[in-house]
Amino acid sequence: MAYEEPKYDPIKKTDVYEIRSYEDRLAVKTVQTSREDRAFGRLFKYISGANQSSSKIEMTIPVLKSDEGSGLVMHFFLPKSYSMKTAPLPNTDNVKLVMVKGGYYAIIKYSGRLTYQNYKRHTALLKDALNKDRISINGEPIQAIYNGPLTPFFLRRNEAMYCVNLK
């Protein structure tokens, strides 16, 4: 089954990374403040109908994870058929409807296990390549997860990304 994913325009491609231009995208967001806190579960409940209109919402990809200082932030994008006015409101205060700002994002793709070490290794490769090419990074790295946990590790599609400034 194919899942909807945000459309983008490819801007540049190198041997290490790709730069994409994304438009603003509607998402639901939550913050995981401890290891026992289950951000994914909260967002999954929202799209499964635990929202103010009890609407089921199609799953999209990728799921984004980033560290914004207050904890691990996770986003699920909503299908493009929704807007801020038509999306069901969350039932809880710890799930928010947000607009993820568009812009230029440098992406490095990788497969393998969804471990912190694998993600950090690819984030470092991306950062080094961007610095070498004198591309300015804007913000913290973001992890994009495209496959569920039952997908064999060698078939997984993962990405590490940075928002970048292009001149």
PDB file of C-alpha atoms in Angstrom:
ATOM      1  CA  MET A   1       0.000   0.000   0.000  1.00  0.00           C
ATOM      2  CA  ALA A   2       1.400   3.380  -1.000  1.00  0.00           C
ATOM      3  CA  TYR A   3       1.271   6.167   1.555  1.00  0.00           C
ATOM      4  CA  GLU A   4       0.993   9.848   0.681  1.00  0.00           C
ATOM      5  CA  GLU A   5       4.180  11.824   1.170  1.00  0.00           C
ATOM      6  CA  PRO A   6       4.893  15.531   0.809  1.00  0.00           C
ATOM      7  CA  LYS A   7       5.647  16.739  -2.693  1.00  0.00           C
ATOM      8  CA  TYR A   8       8.948  18.496  -3.285  1.00  0.00           C
ATOM      9  CA  ASP A   9      11.042  19.972  -6.058  1.00  0.00           C
ATOM     10  CA  PRO A  10      14.582  18.611  -6.385  1.00  0.00           C
ATOM     11  CA  ILE A  11      17.068  21.513  -6.396  1.00  0.00           C
ATOM     12  CA  LYS A  12      20.518  19.890  -6.290  1.00  0.00           C
ATOM     13  CA  LYS A  13      21.938  16.367  -6.117  1.00  0.00           C
ATOM     14  CA  THR A  14      25.467  15.303  -5.171  1.00  0.00           C
ATOM     15  CA  ASP A  15      27.033  11.926  -4.427  1.00  0.00           C
ATOM     16  CA  VAL A  16      26.204  12.441  -0.730  1.00  0.00           C
ATOM     17  CA  TYR A  17      23.001  14.468  -0.489  1.00  0.00           C
ATOM     18  CA  GLU A  18      20.042  16.018  -2.260  1.00  0.00           C
ATOM     19  CA  ILE A  19      18.521  19.451  -1.675  1.00  0.00           C
ATOM     20  CA  ARG A  20      14.735  19.640  -1.950  1.00  0.00           C
ATOM     21  CA  SER A  21      12.279  22.505  -1.848  1.00  0.00           C
ATOM     22  CA  TYR A  22       9.159  21.771   0.198  1.00  0.00           C
ATOM     23  CA  GLU A  23       5.997  23.819   0.614  1.00  0.00           C
ATOM     24  CA  ASP A  24       4.381  24.403   4.017  1.00  0.00           C
ATOM     25  CA  ARG A  25       2.751  21.189   5.274  1.00  0.00           C
ATOM     26  CA  LEU A  26       0.043  20.539   7.861  1.00  0.00           C
ATOM     27  CA  ALA A  27       0.967  18.111  10.627  1.00  0.00           C
ATOM     28  CA  VAL A  28       0.162  16.998  14.146  1.00  0.00           C
ATOM     29  CA  LYS A  29       2.946  17.345  16.672  1.00  0.00           C
ATOM     30  CA  THR A  30       3.725  16.082  20.146  1.00  0.00           C
ATOM     31  CA  VAL A  31       6.726  16.190  22.471  1.00  0.00           C
ATOM     32  CA  GLN A  32       8.147  13.118  24.211  1.00  0.00           C
ATOM     33  CA  THR A  33       9.617  14.216  27.523  1.00  0.00           C
ATOM     34  CA  SER A  34      10.849  10.849  28.850  1.00  0.00           C
ATOM     35  CA  ARG A  35      11.660   7.351  27.603  1.00  0.00           C
ATOM     36  CA  GLU A  36       8.352   6.048  28.943  1.00  0.00           C
ATOM     37  CA  ASP A  37       6.409   8.822  27.202  1.00  0.00           C
ATOM     38  CA  ARG A  38       5.051   7.440  23.899  1.00  0.00           C
ATOM     39  CA  ALA A  39       4.867  10.217  21.309  1.00  0.00           C
ATOM     40  CA  PHE A  40       4.153   7.843  18.411  1.00  0.00           C
ATOM     41  CA  GLY A  41       1.214   6.320  20.268  1.00  0.00           C
ATOM     42  CA  ARG A  42      -0.377   9.712  20.918  1.00  0.00           C
ATOM     43  CA  LEU A  43      -0.122  10.712  17.254  1.00  0.00           C
ATOM     44  CA  PHE A  44      -1.337   7.308  16.078  1.00  0.00           C
ATOM     45  CA  LYS A  45      -4.379   7.572  18.373  1.00  0.00           C
ATOM     46  CA  TYR A  46      -5.146  10.994  16.863  1.00  0.00           C
ATOM     47  CA  ILE A  47      -5.209   9.645  13.277  1.00  0.00           C
ATOM     48  CA  SER A  48      -7.104   6.541  14.455  1.00  0.00           C
ATOM     49  CA  GLY A  49     -10.049   8.654  15.605  1.00  0.00           C
ATOM     50  CA  ALA A  50      -9.075  10.003  19.039  1.00  0.00           C
ATOM     51  CA  ASN A  51      -9.845  13.544  17.893  1.00  0.00           C
ATOM     52  CA  GLN A  52     -12.785  15.898  18.421  1.00  0.00           C
ATOM     53  CA  SER A  53     -14.694  14.674  15.354  1.00  0.00           C
ATOM     54  CA  SER A  54     -13.752  10.975  15.853  1.00  0.00           C
ATOM     55  CA  SER A  55     -12.400  11.012  12.277  1.00  0.00           C
ATOM     56  CA  LYS A  56     -10.004   8.358  11.036  1.00  0.00           C
ATOM     57  CA  ILE A  57      -7.166   9.904   9.025  1.00  0.00           C
ATOM     58  CA  GLU A  58      -4.975   8.091   6.518  1.00  0.00           C
ATOM     59  CA  MET A  59      -1.378   7.484   7.596  1.00  0.00           C
ATOM     60  CA  THR A  60       1.216   9.424   5.602  1.00  0.00           C
ATOM     61  CA  ILE A  61       4.993   9.264   5.431  1.00  0.00           C
ATOM     62  CA  PRO A  62       7.493  10.201   6.661  1.00  0.00           C
ATOM     63  CA  VAL A  63       7.209  10.467  10.421  1.00  0.00           C
ATOM     64  CA  LEU A  64       9.591  13.209  11.553  1.00  0.00           C
ATOM     65  CA  LYS A  65      11.619  13.183  14.767  1.00  0.00           C
ATOM     66  CA  SER A  66      13.853  15.964  16.049  1.00  0.00           C
ATOM     67  CA  ASP A  67      15.293  17.211  19.322  1.00  0.00           C
ATOM     68  CA  GLU A  68      14.135  20.723  20.115  1.00  0.00           C
ATOM     69  CA  GLY A  69      15.601  20.939  23.616  1.00  0.00           C
ATOM     70  CA  SER A  70      12.287  20.399  25.443  1.00  0.00           C
ATOM     71  CA  GLY A  71      12.281  16.761  24.385  1.00  0.00           C
ATOM     72  CA  LEU A  72      11.935  14.595  21.318  1.00  0.00           C
ATOM     73  CA  VAL A  73       9.464  16.212  18.920  1.00  0.00           C
ATOM     74  CA  MET A  74       7.492  13.966  16.580  1.00  0.00           C
ATOM     75  CA  HIS A  75       5.334  14.998  13.609  1.00  0.00           C
ATOM     76  CA  PHE A  76       2.808  13.112  11.501  1.00  0.00           C
ATOM     77  CA  PHE A  77       1.882  14.919   8.301  1.00  0.00           C
ATOM     78  CA  LEU A  78      -1.802  15.062   7.463  1.00  0.00           C
ATOM     79  CA  PRO A  79      -3.026  14.190   3.968  1.00  0.00           C
ATOM     80  CA  LYS A  80      -3.037  17.181   1.631  1.00  0.00           C
ATOM     81  CA  SER A  81      -6.851  17.087   1.557  1.00  0.00           C
ATOM     82  CA  TYR A  82      -6.838  18.682   5.045  1.00  0.00           C
ATOM     83  CA  SER A  83      -6.276  22.314   5.938  1.00  0.00           C
ATOM     84  CA  MET A  84      -5.882  24.008   9.305  1.00  0.00           C
ATOM     85  CA  LYS A  85      -9.642  24.763   9.117  1.00  0.00           C
ATOM     86  CA  THR A  86     -10.784  21.249   8.145  1.00  0.00           C
ATOM     87  CA  ALA A  87      -8.430  19.038  10.189  1.00  0.00           C
ATOM     88  CA  PRO A  88     -10.024  17.516  13.288  1.00  0.00           C
ATOM     89  CA  LEU A  89      -8.873  19.130  16.507  1.00  0.00           C
ATOM     90  CA  PRO A  90      -6.906  16.920  18.916  1.00  0.00           C
ATOM     91  CA  ASN A  91      -8.618  15.690  22.093  1.00  0.00           C
ATOM     92  CA  THR A  92      -5.587  16.306  24.289  1.00  0.00           C
ATOM     93  CA  ASP A  93      -3.368  19.283  25.069  1.00  0.00           C
ATOM     94  CA  ASN A  94      -0.168  17.377  24.263  1.00  0.00           C
ATOM     95  CA  VAL A  95      -1.076  16.926  20.565  1.00  0.00           C
ATOM     96  CA  LYS A  96      -1.167  20.084  18.408  1.00  0.00           C
ATOM     97  CA  LEU A  97      -2.055  20.908  14.823  1.00  0.00           C
ATOM     98  CA  VAL A  98       0.907  22.788  13.329  1.00  0.00           C
ATOM     99  CA  MET A  99       2.130  24.082  10.009  1.00  0.00           C
ATOM    100  CA  VAL A 100       5.617  22.766   9.215  1.00  0.00           C
ATOM    101  CA  LYS A 101       7.349  25.589   7.370  1.00  0.00           C
ATOM    102  CA  GLY A 102       8.490  24.853   3.879  1.00  0.00           C
ATOM    103  CA  GLY A 103      11.894  25.717   2.559  1.00  0.00           C
ATOM    104  CA  TYR A 104      15.075  24.072   1.386  1.00  0.00           C
ATOM    105  CA  TYR A 105      16.116  20.823   3.038  1.00  0.00           C
ATOM    106  CA  ALA A 106      19.330  18.886   2.509  1.00  0.00           C
ATOM    107  CA  ILE A 107      18.670  15.144   2.716  1.00  0.00           C
ATOM    108  CA  ILE A 108      20.888  12.089   3.059  1.00  0.00           C
ATOM    109  CA  LYS A 109      19.165   8.738   2.501  1.00  0.00           C
ATOM    110  CA  TYR A 110      20.136   5.574   4.329  1.00  0.00           C
ATOM    111  CA  SER A 111      18.774   2.135   5.122  1.00  0.00           C
ATOM    112  CA  GLY A 112      19.391  -0.136   8.043  1.00  0.00           C
ATOM    113  CA  ARG A 113      18.242  -0.327  11.598  1.00  0.00           C
ATOM    114  CA  LEU A 114      16.499   2.630  13.138  1.00  0.00           C
ATOM    115  CA  THR A 115      19.159   3.250  15.765  1.00  0.00           C
ATOM    116  CA  TYR A 116      20.389   6.523  17.166  1.00  0.00           C
ATOM    117  CA  GLN A 117      23.957   5.617  16.102  1.00  0.00           C
ATOM    118  CA  ASN A 118      22.898   5.013  12.477  1.00  0.00           C
ATOM    119  CA  TYR A 119      21.016   8.321  12.399  1.00  0.00           C
ATOM    120  CA  LYS A 120      23.888  10.289  14.014  1.00  0.00           C
ATOM    121  CA  ARG A 121      26.442   8.778  11.614  1.00  0.00           C
ATOM    122  CA  HIS A 122      24.420   9.893   8.602  1.00  0.00           C
ATOM    123  CA  THR A 123      23.693  13.294  10.148  1.00  0.00           C
ATOM    124  CA  ALA A 124      27.458  13.806  10.559  1.00  0.00           C
ATOM    125  CA  LEU A 125      28.114  12.748   6.933  1.00  0.00           C
ATOM    126  CA  LEU A 126      25.473  15.210   5.746  1.00  0.00           C
ATOM    127  CA  LYS A 127      26.774  18.053   7.912  1.00  0.00           C
ATOM    128  CA  ASP A 128      30.371  17.499   6.731  1.00  0.00           C
ATOM    129  CA  ALA A 129      29.303  17.498   3.063  1.00  0.00           C
ATOM    130  CA  LEU A 130      27.232  20.668   3.510  1.00  0.00           C
ATOM    131  CA  ASN A 131      30.097  22.432   5.296  1.00  0.00           C
ATOM    132  CA  LYS A 132      32.492  21.370   2.528  1.00  0.00           C
ATOM    133  CA  ASP A 133      30.091  22.813  -0.067  1.00  0.00           C
ATOM    134  CA  ARG A 134      29.628  25.981   2.057  1.00  0.00           C
ATOM    135  CA  ILE A 135      25.909  25.490   2.463  1.00  0.00           C
ATOM    136  CA  SER A 136      24.556  27.152   5.584  1.00  0.00           C
ATOM    137  CA  ILE A 137      22.562  24.931   7.972  1.00  0.00           C
ATOM    138  CA  ASN A 138      19.515  26.427   9.654  1.00  0.00           C
ATOM    139  CA  GLY A 139      18.542  24.520  12.803  1.00  0.00           C
ATOM    140  CA  GLU A 140      18.882  21.062  14.262  1.00  0.00           C
ATOM    141  CA  PRO A 141      18.884  17.791  12.296  1.00  0.00           C
ATOM    142  CA  ILE A 142      15.616  15.997  11.576  1.00  0.00           C
ATOM    143  CA  GLN A 143      15.073  12.274  11.197  1.00  0.00           C
ATOM    144  CA  ALA A 144      12.548  11.109   8.582  1.00  0.00           C
ATOM    145  CA  ILE A 145      11.213   7.561   8.997  1.00  0.00           C
ATOM    146  CA  TYR A 146       9.372   5.977   6.073  1.00  0.00           C
ATOM    147  CA  ASN A 147       8.785   2.352   7.133  1.00  0.00           C
ATOM    148  CA  GLY A 148       7.102   0.554   9.975  1.00  0.00           C
ATOM    149  CA  PRO A 149       8.974  -1.586  12.483  1.00  0.00           C
ATOM    150  CA  LEU A 150       8.157  -4.849  10.681  1.00  0.00           C
ATOM    151  CA  THR A 151      10.011  -3.821   7.505  1.00  0.00           C
ATOM    152  CA  PRO A 152      13.309  -5.742   7.256  1.00  0.00           C
ATOM    153  CA  PHE A 153      16.199  -3.412   8.130  1.00  0.00           C
ATOM    154  CA  PHE A 154      17.864  -3.783   4.729  1.00  0.00           C
ATOM    155  CA  LEU A 155      14.670  -2.568   2.973  1.00  0.00           C
ATOM    156  CA  ARG A 156      14.077   0.452   5.187  1.00  0.00           C
ATOM    157  CA  ARG A 157      14.118   3.976   3.852  1.00  0.00           C
ATOM    158  CA  ASN A 158      15.377   6.544   6.331  1.00  0.00           C
ATOM    159  CA  GLU A 159      16.600  10.101   5.875  1.00  0.00           C
ATOM    160  CA  ALA A 160      18.514  12.622   7.925  1.00  0.00           C
ATOM    161  CA  MET A 161      17.918  16.230   6.972  1.00  0.00           C
ATOM    162  CA  TYR A 162      18.798  19.808   7.732  1.00  0.00           C
ATOM    163  CA  CYS A 163      16.934  22.933   6.769  1.00  0.00           C
ATOM    164  CA  VAL A 164      19.455  24.952   4.724  1.00  0.00           C
ATOM    165  CA  ASN A 165      19.843  28.467   3.386  1.00  0.00           C
ATOM    166  CA  LEU A 166      20.544  28.791  -0.315  1.00  0.00           C
ATOM    167  CA  LYS A 167      21.860  32.044  -1.739  1.00  0.00           C
TER     168      LYS A 167
END
